PDB file of C-alpha atoms and ligand atoms in Angstrom:
ATOM      1  CA  MET J   1     -50.695   8.432  51.310  1.00 71.00           C
ATOM      2  CA  ALA J   2     -48.929  10.839  48.911  1.00 81.00           C
ATOM      3  CA  ALA J   3     -48.552   9.667  45.301  1.00 86.00           C
ATOM      4  CA  PRO J   4     -44.999   8.561  44.462  1.00 91.00           C
ATOM      5  CA  PRO J   5     -42.978  11.147  42.523  1.00 94.00           C
ATOM      6  CA  THR J   6     -42.572  11.190  38.745  1.00 97.00           C
ATOM      7  CA  PHE J   7     -39.145  11.723  37.158  1.00 97.00           C
ATOM      8  CA  ASP J   8     -37.375  11.152  33.837  1.00 98.00           C
ATOM      9  CA  VAL J   9     -34.695   8.556  33.239  1.00 98.00           C
ATOM     10  CA  ARG J  10     -32.305   8.296  30.293  1.00 98.00           C
ATOM     11  CA  LEU J  11     -30.900   4.999  29.016  1.00 98.00           C
ATOM     12  CA  THR J  12     -27.097   5.187  29.114  1.00 98.00           C
ATOM     13  CA  HIS J  13     -26.291   1.648  27.946  1.00 98.00           C
ATOM     14  CA  ALA J  14     -27.859  -1.789  27.688  1.00 98.00           C
ATOM     15  CA  HIS J  15     -26.718  -5.320  26.943  1.00 98.00           C
ATOM     16  CA  MET J  16     -28.058  -8.859  26.858  1.00 98.00           C
ATOM     17  CA  ILE J  17     -27.027 -10.824  29.968  1.00 98.00           C
ATOM     18  CA  THR J  18     -28.758 -14.073  28.934  1.00 98.00           C
ATOM     19  CA  PRO J  19     -30.407 -15.069  25.623  1.00 97.00           C
ATOM     20  CA  ASN J  20     -33.659 -13.342  26.675  1.00 97.00           C
ATOM     21  CA  VAL J  21     -32.773 -10.894  29.476  1.00 98.00           C
ATOM     22  CA  LYS J  22     -31.470  -7.403  28.820  1.00 98.00           C
ATOM     23  CA  GLU J  23     -29.817  -5.303  31.494  1.00 98.00           C
ATOM     24  CA  LEU J  24     -30.685  -1.626  31.101  1.00 98.00           C
ATOM     25  CA  HIS J  25     -28.699   1.129  32.798  1.00 98.00           C
ATOM     26  CA  PHE J  26     -30.535   4.399  33.362  1.00 98.00           C
ATOM     27  CA  VAL J  27     -29.653   7.728  34.940  1.00 98.00           C
ATOM     28  CA  ARG J  28     -32.092  10.237  36.397  1.00 97.00           C
ATOM     29  CA  VAL J  29     -32.288  13.261  34.123  1.00 97.00           C
ATOM     30  CA  ASP J  30     -32.690  15.629  37.122  1.00 96.00           C
ATOM     31  CA  GLY J  31     -29.387  14.412  38.634  1.00 94.00           C
ATOM     32  CA  ALA J  32     -31.064  13.522  41.960  1.00 95.00           C
ATOM     33  CA  PRO J  33     -29.854  10.445  43.862  1.00 94.00           C
ATOM     34  CA  MET J  34     -31.750   7.170  43.381  1.00 92.00           C
ATOM     35  CA  ALA J  35     -33.058   6.992  46.923  1.00 90.00           C
ATOM     36  CA  HIS J  36     -35.156   3.829  46.917  1.00 96.00           C
ATOM     37  CA  ALA J  37     -35.249   1.120  49.556  1.00 97.00           C
ATOM     38  CA  PRO J  38     -33.744  -2.152  48.248  1.00 98.00           C
ATOM     39  CA  GLY J  39     -36.658  -4.303  47.011  1.00 98.00           C
ATOM     40  CA  GLN J  40     -38.704  -1.422  45.582  1.00 98.00           C
ATOM     41  CA  TRP J  41     -39.797  -0.955  41.962  1.00 98.00           C
ATOM     42  CA  ILE J  42     -40.626   1.816  39.508  1.00 98.00           C
ATOM     43  CA  SER J  43     -43.380   2.140  36.906  1.00 98.00           C
ATOM     44  CA  LEU J  44     -42.203   3.086  33.445  1.00 98.00           C
ATOM     45  CA  ILE J  45     -44.536   4.921  31.085  1.00 98.00           C
ATOM     46  CA  LEU J  46     -43.901   3.431  27.649  1.00 98.00           C
ATOM     47  CA  PRO J  47     -45.024   5.454  24.606  1.00 96.00           C
ATOM     48  CA  LEU J  48     -46.112   2.586  22.337  1.00 96.00           C
ATOM     49  CA  GLU J  49     -47.591   3.294  18.887  1.00 92.00           C
ATOM     50  CA  GLU J  50     -50.965   1.977  20.063  1.00 92.00           C
ATOM     51  CA  GLY J  51     -50.900   4.265  23.121  1.00 95.00           C
ATOM     52  CA  GLU J  52     -49.117   4.653  26.428  1.00 96.00           C
ATOM     53  CA  VAL J  53     -48.752   1.633  28.716  1.00 97.00           C
ATOM     54  CA  ARG J  54     -47.276   1.328  32.197  1.00 98.00           C
ATOM     55  CA  ARG J  55     -45.113  -1.561  33.305  1.00 98.00           C
ATOM     56  CA  SER J  56     -43.418  -2.107  36.661  1.00 98.00           C
ATOM     57  CA  TYR J  57     -39.773  -3.115  37.107  1.00 98.00           C
ATOM     58  CA  SER J  58     -37.904  -3.908  40.302  1.00 98.00           C
ATOM     59  CA  ILE J  59     -34.764  -1.865  40.753  1.00 98.00           C
ATOM     60  CA  ALA J  60     -31.859  -4.284  40.417  1.00 98.00           C
ATOM     61  CA  SER J  61     -29.222  -1.930  41.835  1.00 97.00           C
ATOM     62  CA  PRO J  62     -28.713  -0.728  45.408  1.00 95.00           C
ATOM     63  CA  PRO J  63     -29.486   2.962  46.152  1.00 95.00           C
ATOM     64  CA  ARG J  64     -26.852   5.146  44.466  1.00 94.00           C
ATOM     65  CA  ALA J  65     -26.024   8.805  45.089  1.00 94.00           C
ATOM     66  CA  ASN J  66     -25.196   9.406  41.396  1.00 95.00           C
ATOM     67  CA  GLY J  67     -28.818   8.830  40.270  1.00 96.00           C
ATOM     68  CA  THR J  68     -28.120   5.694  38.230  1.00 97.00           C
ATOM     69  CA  LEU J  69     -30.237   2.559  38.366  1.00 97.00           C
ATOM     70  CA  ASP J  70     -30.166  -0.868  36.724  1.00 98.00           C
ATOM     71  CA  LEU J  71     -33.121  -2.921  35.498  1.00 98.00           C
ATOM     72  CA  ALA J  72     -33.083  -6.452  34.078  1.00 98.00           C
ATOM     73  CA  VAL J  73     -35.961  -7.182  31.716  1.00 98.00           C
ATOM     74  CA  THR J  74     -37.046 -10.586  30.409  1.00 98.00           C
ATOM     75  CA  HIS J  75     -38.291 -10.487  26.834  1.00 98.00           C
ATOM     76  CA  VAL J  76     -41.831 -11.910  26.929  1.00 98.00           C
ATOM     77  CA  ASN J  77     -42.835 -13.179  23.464  1.00 97.00           C
ATOM     78  CA  GLY J  78     -45.487 -10.845  22.059  1.00 96.00           C
ATOM     79  CA  GLY J  79     -45.281  -8.666  25.176  1.00 97.00           C
ATOM     80  CA  PRO J  80     -45.476  -4.981  24.197  1.00 97.00           C
ATOM     81  CA  GLY J  81     -43.706  -3.550  27.251  1.00 98.00           C
ATOM     82  CA  SER J  82     -40.673  -5.827  27.336  1.00 98.00           C
ATOM     83  CA  THR J  83     -40.338  -5.679  23.515  1.00 98.00           C
ATOM     84  CA  TYR J  84     -40.252  -1.872  23.680  1.00 98.00           C
ATOM     85  CA  LEU J  85     -37.591  -1.872  26.409  1.00 98.00           C
ATOM     86  CA  HIS J  86     -35.414  -4.421  24.582  1.00 98.00           C
ATOM     87  CA  ALA J  87     -35.491  -2.193  21.470  1.00 98.00           C
ATOM     88  CA  MET J  88     -34.646   1.071  23.295  1.00 97.00           C
ATOM     89  CA  GLU J  89     -31.509   2.866  22.115  1.00 97.00           C
ATOM     90  CA  PRO J  90     -29.045   4.596  24.487  1.00 98.00           C
ATOM     91  CA  GLY J  91     -29.883   8.275  24.851  1.00 98.00           C
ATOM     92  CA  ALA J  92     -33.659   7.691  24.826  1.00 98.00           C
ATOM     93  CA  ALA J  93     -35.626   8.898  27.851  1.00 98.00           C
ATOM     94  CA  LEU J  94     -38.727   7.628  29.663  1.00 98.00           C
ATOM     95  CA  ARG J  95     -41.018   8.892  32.380  1.00 98.00           C
ATOM     96  CA  ALA J  96     -40.806   6.886  35.625  1.00 98.00           C
ATOM     97  CA  ILE J  97     -42.998   6.832  38.726  1.00 97.00           C
ATOM     98  CA  GLY J  98     -41.671   5.680  42.057  1.00 96.00           C
ATOM     99  CA  PRO J  99     -39.980   4.232  43.946  1.00 97.00           C
ATOM    100  CA  GLN J 100     -42.892   2.106  45.120  1.00 97.00           C
ATOM    101  CA  GLY J 101     -43.527  -1.149  46.949  1.00 97.00           C
ATOM    102  CA  LEU J 102     -43.388  -2.828  50.334  1.00 97.00           C
ATOM    103  CA  PHE J 103     -41.146  -5.781  49.509  1.00 98.00           C
ATOM    104  CA  LEU J 104     -38.495  -4.661  51.970  1.00 97.00           C
ATOM    105  CA  ARG J 105     -35.942  -6.236  54.228  1.00 95.00           C
ATOM    106  CA  THR J 106     -35.119  -5.059  57.726  1.00 90.00           C
ATOM    107  CA  PRO J 107     -31.300  -4.887  57.832  1.00 86.00           C
ATOM    108  CA  LYS J 108     -29.487  -7.134  60.303  1.00 87.00           C
ATOM    109  CA  VAL J 109     -32.673  -9.066  61.074  1.00 88.00           C
ATOM    110  CA  GLY J 110     -30.873 -12.442  61.112  1.00 93.00           C
ATOM    111  CA  PRO J 111     -30.191 -15.175  58.552  1.00 97.00           C
ATOM    112  CA  SER J 112     -32.000 -14.762  55.223  1.00 97.00           C
ATOM    113  CA  LEU J 113     -32.982 -17.155  52.466  1.00 98.00           C
ATOM    114  CA  PHE J 114     -33.590 -15.418  49.121  1.00 98.00           C
ATOM    115  CA  VAL J 115     -35.594 -17.380  46.542  1.00 98.00           C
ATOM    116  CA  ALA J 116     -35.981 -16.216  42.935  1.00 98.00           C
ATOM    117  CA  THR J 117     -36.722 -17.433  39.455  1.00 98.00           C
ATOM    118  CA  GLY J 118     -35.515 -15.554  36.360  1.00 98.00           C
ATOM    119  CA  THR J 119     -35.556 -11.764  36.645  1.00 98.00           C
ATOM    120  CA  GLY J 120     -37.258 -12.203  40.022  1.00 98.00           C
ATOM    121  CA  VAL J 121     -33.682 -11.980  41.280  1.00 98.00           C
ATOM    122  CA  THR J 122     -33.518  -8.217  40.644  1.00 98.00           C
ATOM    123  CA  PRO J 123     -34.916  -6.848  43.946  1.00 98.00           C
ATOM    124  CA  LEU J 124     -32.932  -9.516  45.798  1.00 98.00           C
ATOM    125  CA  ARG J 125     -29.769  -8.343  44.040  1.00 98.00           C
ATOM    126  CA  SER J 126     -30.458  -4.829  45.325  1.00 98.00           C
ATOM    127  CA  MET J 127     -31.047  -6.128  48.885  1.00 98.00           C
ATOM    128  CA  LEU J 128     -27.923  -8.319  48.815  1.00 98.00           C
ATOM    129  CA  HIS J 129     -25.603  -5.580  47.547  1.00 97.00           C
ATOM    130  CA  ALA J 130     -26.954  -3.099  50.091  1.00 96.00           C
ATOM    131  CA  ALA J 131     -26.647  -5.534  53.023  1.00 97.00           C
ATOM    132  CA  LEU J 132     -23.226  -6.985  52.165  1.00 97.00           C
ATOM    133  CA  ASP J 133     -21.690  -3.616  51.275  1.00 96.00           C
ATOM    134  CA  ALA J 134     -22.962  -2.271  54.617  1.00 96.00           C
ATOM    135  CA  GLY J 135     -20.971  -4.996  56.384  1.00 96.00           C
ATOM    136  CA  GLU J 136     -23.859  -7.231  57.435  1.00 96.00           C
ATOM    137  CA  THR J 137     -22.481 -10.562  58.652  1.00 96.00           C
ATOM    138  CA  HIS J 138     -25.639 -12.685  59.098  1.00 95.00           C
ATOM    139  CA  PRO J 139     -25.707 -15.729  56.800  1.00 97.00           C
ATOM    140  CA  MET J 140     -27.484 -15.085  53.477  1.00 97.00           C
ATOM    141  CA  MET J 141     -28.282 -17.669  50.853  1.00 98.00           C
ATOM    142  CA  LEU J 142     -29.750 -17.206  47.374  1.00 98.00           C
ATOM    143  CA  LEU J 143     -31.656 -20.086  45.791  1.00 98.00           C
ATOM    144  CA  PHE J 144     -32.009 -19.165  42.144  1.00 98.00           C
ATOM    145  CA  GLY J 145     -34.096 -21.124  39.634  1.00 98.00           C
ATOM    146  CA  VAL J 146     -33.611 -20.745  35.870  1.00 98.00           C
ATOM    147  CA  ARG J 147     -34.120 -23.064  32.918  1.00 98.00           C
ATOM    148  CA  THR J 148     -30.679 -23.763  31.472  1.00 98.00           C
ATOM    149  CA  GLU J 149     -27.005 -23.015  32.119  1.00 98.00           C
ATOM    150  CA  GLU J 150     -27.086 -20.008  29.782  1.00 97.00           C
ATOM    151  CA  ASP J 151     -30.055 -18.482  31.646  1.00 98.00           C
ATOM    152  CA  ARG J 152     -27.982 -17.996  34.822  1.00 97.00           C
ATOM    153  CA  LEU J 153     -28.109 -14.207  34.906  1.00 96.00           C
ATOM    154  CA  TYR J 154     -25.576 -12.460  37.142  1.00 97.00           C
ATOM    155  CA  LYS J 155     -23.548 -15.689  37.342  1.00 97.00           C
ATOM    156  CA  GLU J 156     -20.084 -14.059  37.448  1.00 97.00           C
ATOM    157  CA  GLU J 157     -21.268 -11.310  39.767  1.00 97.00           C
ATOM    158  CA  LEU J 158     -22.809 -13.761  42.238  1.00 97.00           C
ATOM    159  CA  LEU J 159     -19.656 -15.894  42.207  1.00 97.00           C
ATOM    160  CA  ALA J 160     -17.557 -12.787  42.917  1.00 98.00           C
ATOM    161  CA  MET J 161     -19.869 -11.773  45.787  1.00 98.00           C
ATOM    162  CA  GLN J 162     -19.603 -15.258  47.211  1.00 97.00           C
ATOM    163  CA  ALA J 163     -15.788 -15.130  47.073  1.00 97.00           C
ATOM    164  CA  LYS J 164     -15.724 -11.696  48.726  1.00 98.00           C
ATOM    165  CA  PHE J 165     -18.329 -12.253  51.452  1.00 98.00           C
ATOM    166  CA  PRO J 166     -18.010 -15.551  53.372  1.00 97.00           C
ATOM    167  CA  ASN J 167     -21.554 -15.134  54.807  1.00 97.00           C
ATOM    168  CA  PHE J 168     -23.122 -15.191  51.295  1.00 98.00           C
ATOM    169  CA  HIS J 169     -23.757 -18.250  49.170  1.00 97.00           C
ATOM    170  CA  ALA J 170     -25.660 -18.665  45.864  1.00 98.00           C
ATOM    171  CA  GLU J 171     -27.173 -21.923  44.596  1.00 97.00           C
ATOM    172  CA  TYR J 172     -28.668 -22.314  41.136  1.00 97.00           C
ATOM    173  CA  THR J 173     -31.221 -24.955  40.292  1.00 98.00           C
ATOM    174  CA  LEU J 174     -31.923 -25.702  36.622  1.00 98.00           C
ATOM    175  CA  SER J 175     -35.281 -26.990  35.407  1.00 97.00           C
ATOM    176  CA  ARG J 176     -33.845 -27.962  32.006  1.00 97.00           C
ATOM    177  CA  GLY J 177     -30.096 -28.302  32.612  1.00 97.00           C
ATOM    178  CA  SER J 178     -27.944 -30.129  30.061  1.00 97.00           C
ATOM    179  CA  ASP J 179     -26.592 -33.623  30.782  1.00 97.00           C
ATOM    180  CA  ALA J 180     -23.294 -31.981  31.743  1.00 97.00           C
ATOM    181  CA  TRP J 181     -24.843 -29.901  34.565  1.00 97.00           C
ATOM    182  CA  GLN J 182     -23.653 -31.225  37.924  1.00 96.00           C
ATOM    183  CA  GLY J 183     -25.505 -28.811  40.207  1.00 96.00           C
ATOM    184  CA  ARG J 184     -29.051 -28.793  41.562  1.00 98.00           C
ATOM    185  CA  ARG J 185     -31.965 -29.615  39.288  1.00 98.00           C
ATOM    186  CA  GLY J 186     -35.718 -29.069  39.321  1.00 97.00           C
ATOM    187  CA  TYR J 187     -37.881 -26.268  40.654  1.00 97.00           C
ATOM    188  CA  VAL J 188     -36.801 -24.097  43.587  1.00 98.00           C
ATOM    189  CA  GLN J 189     -39.501 -25.756  45.734  1.00 97.00           C
ATOM    190  CA  THR J 190     -37.425 -28.967  45.787  1.00 96.00           C
ATOM    191  CA  HIS J 191     -34.516 -27.229  47.532  1.00 98.00           C
ATOM    192  CA  VAL J 192     -36.113 -24.668  49.874  1.00 98.00           C
ATOM    193  CA  LYS J 193     -36.406 -26.915  52.941  1.00 97.00           C
ATOM    194  CA  GLY J 194     -32.804 -28.198  52.858  1.00 97.00           C
ATOM    195  CA  LEU J 195     -31.265 -24.745  52.452  1.00 98.00           C
ATOM    196  CA  PHE J 196     -33.579 -23.234  55.068  1.00 98.00           C
ATOM    197  CA  GLU J 197     -32.533 -25.900  57.579  1.00 97.00           C
ATOM    198  CA  GLU J 198     -28.862 -25.255  56.816  1.00 96.00           C
ATOM    199  CA  LEU J 199     -29.348 -21.554  57.513  1.00 96.00           C
ATOM    200  CA  ALA J 200     -31.305 -22.280  60.713  1.00 95.00           C
ATOM    201  CA  GLN J 201     -28.436 -24.309  62.178  1.00 94.00           C
ATOM    202  CA  GLY J 202     -27.049 -21.142  63.797  1.00 90.00           C
ATOM    203  CA  GLY J 203     -30.117 -21.081  66.090  1.00 92.00           C
ATOM    204  CA  ALA J 204     -32.092 -18.131  64.624  1.00 95.00           C
ATOM    205  CA  THR J 205     -35.123 -18.662  62.374  1.00 96.00           C
ATOM    206  CA  PRO J 206     -34.349 -17.318  58.877  1.00 97.00           C
ATOM    207  CA  HIS J 207     -36.518 -14.798  57.043  1.00 97.00           C
ATOM    208  CA  VAL J 208     -37.443 -15.841  53.496  1.00 98.00           C
ATOM    209  CA  TYR J 209     -37.673 -13.361  50.583  1.00 98.00           C
ATOM    210  CA  ILE J 210     -39.312 -14.702  47.412  1.00 98.00           C
ATOM    211  CA  CYS J 211     -39.678 -13.008  44.024  1.00 98.00           C
ATOM    212  CA  GLY J 212     -40.889 -14.152  40.600  1.00 98.00           C
ATOM    213  CA  LEU J 213     -44.072 -15.372  38.975  1.00 98.00           C
ATOM    214  CA  LYS J 214     -47.187 -16.224  41.018  1.00 98.00           C
ATOM    215  CA  LYS J 215     -47.088 -19.981  40.505  1.00 98.00           C
ATOM    216  CA  MET J 216     -43.615 -20.298  42.036  1.00 98.00           C
ATOM    217  CA  ILE J 217     -44.378 -17.911  44.901  1.00 98.00           C
ATOM    218  CA  ASP J 218     -47.587 -19.757  45.796  1.00 98.00           C
ATOM    219  CA  GLY J 219     -45.684 -23.066  45.735  1.00 98.00           C
ATOM    220  CA  VAL J 220     -42.919 -21.820  48.036  1.00 98.00           C
ATOM    221  CA  ARG J 221     -45.349 -20.092  50.404  1.00 98.00           C
ATOM    222  CA  GLU J 222     -47.460 -23.237  50.693  1.00 98.00           C
ATOM    223  CA  LEU J 223     -44.382 -25.300  51.494  1.00 97.00           C
ATOM    224  CA  LEU J 224     -43.163 -22.844  54.146  1.00 97.00           C
ATOM    225  CA  LYS J 225     -46.601 -22.675  55.756  1.00 97.00           C
ATOM    226  CA  ASN J 226     -47.864 -26.247  55.556  1.00 96.00           C
ATOM    227  CA  ASP J 227     -44.719 -28.393  55.616  1.00 95.00           C
ATOM    228  CA  MET J 228     -42.419 -26.181  57.650  1.00 95.00           C
ATOM    229  CA  GLN J 229     -44.879 -24.188  59.849  1.00 96.00           C
ATOM    230  CA  LEU J 230     -42.868 -21.000  59.304  1.00 97.00           C
ATOM    231  CA  PRO J 231     -44.731 -17.993  60.801  1.00 95.00           C
ATOM    232  CA  ARG J 232     -46.158 -15.674  58.148  1.00 95.00           C
ATOM    233  CA  GLN J 233     -44.177 -12.657  59.382  1.00 95.00           C
ATOM    234  CA  GLN J 234     -40.937 -14.449  58.406  1.00 96.00           C
ATOM    235  CA  VAL J 235     -42.061 -14.709  54.752  1.00 97.00           C
ATOM    236  CA  HIS J 236     -41.908 -11.792  52.293  1.00 98.00           C
ATOM    237  CA  SER J 237     -42.750 -11.918  48.591  1.00 98.00           C
ATOM    238  CA  GLU J 238     -43.176  -9.879  45.397  1.00 98.00           C
ATOM    239  CA  ARG J 239     -45.169 -11.106  42.384  1.00 98.00           C
ATOM    240  CA  TYR J 240     -44.530 -10.145  38.774  1.00 98.00           C
ATOM    241  CA  ASP J 241     -47.877 -11.429  37.385  1.00 97.00           C
TER     242      ASP J 241
HETATM  243  C1  FAD P   1     -43.733  -5.165  41.116  1.00 92.23           C
HETATM  244  C2  FAD P   1     -43.304  -5.733  39.764  1.00 92.23           C
HETATM  245  C3  FAD P   1     -41.952  -5.764  39.453  1.00 92.23           C
HETATM  246  C4  FAD P   1     -41.539  -6.313  38.225  1.00 92.23           C
HETATM  247  N1  FAD P   1     -40.210  -6.366  37.938  1.00 92.23           N
HETATM  248  C5  FAD P   1     -39.784  -6.937  36.790  1.00 92.23           C
HETATM  249  C6  FAD P   1     -38.385  -7.043  36.490  1.00 92.23           C
HETATM  250  O1  FAD P   1     -37.514  -6.616  37.270  1.00 92.23           O
HETATM  251  N2  FAD P   1     -38.027  -7.632  35.308  1.00 92.23           N
HETATM  252  C7  FAD P   1     -38.951  -8.127  34.431  1.00 92.23           C
HETATM  253  O2  FAD P   1     -38.549  -8.652  33.376  1.00 92.23           O
HETATM  254  N3  FAD P   1     -40.284  -8.036  34.695  1.00 92.23           N
HETATM  255  C8  FAD P   1     -40.714  -7.440  35.822  1.00 92.23           C
HETATM  256  N4  FAD P   1     -42.069  -7.318  36.070  1.00 92.23           N
HETATM  257  C9  FAD P   1     -43.024  -7.707  35.014  1.00 92.23           C
HETATM  258  C10 FAD P   1     -43.261  -6.518  34.067  1.00 92.23           C
HETATM  259  O3  FAD P   1     -43.977  -5.495  34.754  1.00 92.23           O
HETATM  260  C11 FAD P   1     -44.100  -6.900  32.830  1.00 92.23           C
HETATM  261  O4  FAD P   1     -45.233  -7.619  33.255  1.00 92.23           O
HETATM  262  C12 FAD P   1     -43.290  -7.733  31.860  1.00 92.23           C
HETATM  263  O5  FAD P   1     -42.165  -6.987  31.356  1.00 92.23           O
HETATM  264  C13 FAD P   1     -44.182  -8.162  30.679  1.00 92.23           C
HETATM  265  O6  FAD P   1     -44.743  -7.033  30.070  1.00 92.23           O
HETATM  266  P1  FAD P   1     -45.124  -7.077  28.524  1.00 92.23           P
HETATM  267  O7  FAD P   1     -45.885  -5.859  28.187  1.00 92.23           O
HETATM  268  O8  FAD P   1     -43.900  -7.388  27.703  1.00 92.23           O
HETATM  269  O9  FAD P   1     -46.011  -8.382  28.413  1.00 92.23           O
HETATM  270  P2  FAD P   1     -47.585  -8.580  28.689  1.00 92.23           P
HETATM  271  O10 FAD P   1     -48.330  -8.690  27.428  1.00 92.23           O
HETATM  272  O11 FAD P   1     -48.038  -7.582  29.690  1.00 92.23           O
HETATM  273  O12 FAD P   1     -47.517 -10.060  29.306  1.00 92.23           O
HETATM  274  C14 FAD P   1     -47.520 -10.266  30.663  1.00 92.23           C
HETATM  275  C15 FAD P   1     -47.287 -11.735  30.925  1.00 92.23           C
HETATM  276  O13 FAD P   1     -45.876 -11.969  30.865  1.00 92.23           O
HETATM  277  C16 FAD P   1     -45.491 -12.844  31.882  1.00 92.23           C
HETATM  278  N5  FAD P   1     -44.348 -12.219  32.589  1.00 92.23           N
HETATM  279  C17 FAD P   1     -44.321 -11.036  33.253  1.00 92.23           C
HETATM  280  N6  FAD P   1     -43.085 -10.797  33.765  1.00 92.23           N
HETATM  281  C18 FAD P   1     -42.331 -11.848  33.393  1.00 92.23           C
HETATM  282  C19 FAD P   1     -40.995 -12.185  33.617  1.00 92.23           C
HETATM  283  N7  FAD P   1     -40.156 -11.353  34.295  1.00 92.23           N
HETATM  284  N8  FAD P   1     -40.534 -13.350  33.132  1.00 92.23           N
HETATM  285  C20 FAD P   1     -41.343 -14.171  32.407  1.00 92.23           C
HETATM  286  N9  FAD P   1     -42.642 -13.905  32.164  1.00 92.23           N
HETATM  287  C21 FAD P   1     -43.129 -12.756  32.636  1.00 92.23           C
HETATM  288  C22 FAD P   1     -46.665 -13.038  32.794  1.00 92.23           C
HETATM  289  O14 FAD P   1     -47.157 -14.346  32.624  1.00 92.23           O
HETATM  290  C23 FAD P   1     -47.698 -12.068  32.344  1.00 92.23           C
HETATM  291  O15 FAD P   1     -48.968 -12.583  32.372  1.00 92.23           O
HETATM  292  C24 FAD P   1     -42.503  -6.800  37.303  1.00 92.23           C
HETATM  293  C25 FAD P   1     -43.868  -6.744  37.634  1.00 92.23           C
HETATM  294  C26 FAD P   1     -44.260  -6.226  38.846  1.00 92.23           C
HETATM  295  C27 FAD P   1     -45.729  -6.193  39.182  1.00 92.23           C
END
């Protein structure tokens, strides 16, 4: 297989979207379109003082002809890569390699349950925008686990998508919600079965797309396999660690 291409990206603007997640907007320096498949990621080569490191980031935006792309990066305490990206100033450029990855969704395949924690939502955001903007009408549900109310990244955007597209619905679950929180609580694992069964009511077996840290993905996969006997080919996942 040919190595994925290398290209330069320039940071145009960036802002915090939760207390520890920064959204970074880049544009390809060569002006080429950002022709990735929704779900794919790029490697960034980060020129740290102690030497170059590579870190991977899922592309949070759908493919765009104008060569722009969005990333959403969680600041990991003491983490060199995410600290570097959070400190980057607009105008700075980086070398990128990609797009890469096989966490893909076949369009119009039937109902889909998307399961994410934290910035694991980014490839799912790309898939959802691409599918809904292309007019896909199959039911799609996002089950999104974060810690607290203020960690609900993309809250307004997801609400707007839900209002615009009747076949899309987003559900947050908070592991450390305040007393005032009236929505779902606990880990995503608690809610997967109920939402899956709701989606399956139309008669077709949903596909499940999971993204986040290994512990959550293993938990959801185990549940789908052992408690729900969902065939492996219906389950797709991407791990960040
Ligand atoms: C395919 C792929 C796509 C990825 N996409 C994203 C993305 O869209 N956004 C993003 O923020 N990260 C993403 N990551 C993780 C990213 O590559 C780095 O691991 C992360 O930024 C930490 O790097 P660091 O140098 O700051 O910390 P390091 O010192 O390398 O620490 C790594 C540790 O941080 C933890 N960690 C890694 N990612 C996260 C996270 N998102 N949230 C909480 N803890 C984390 C893990 O426990 C890991 O062991 C992705 C990883 C992979 C493999």
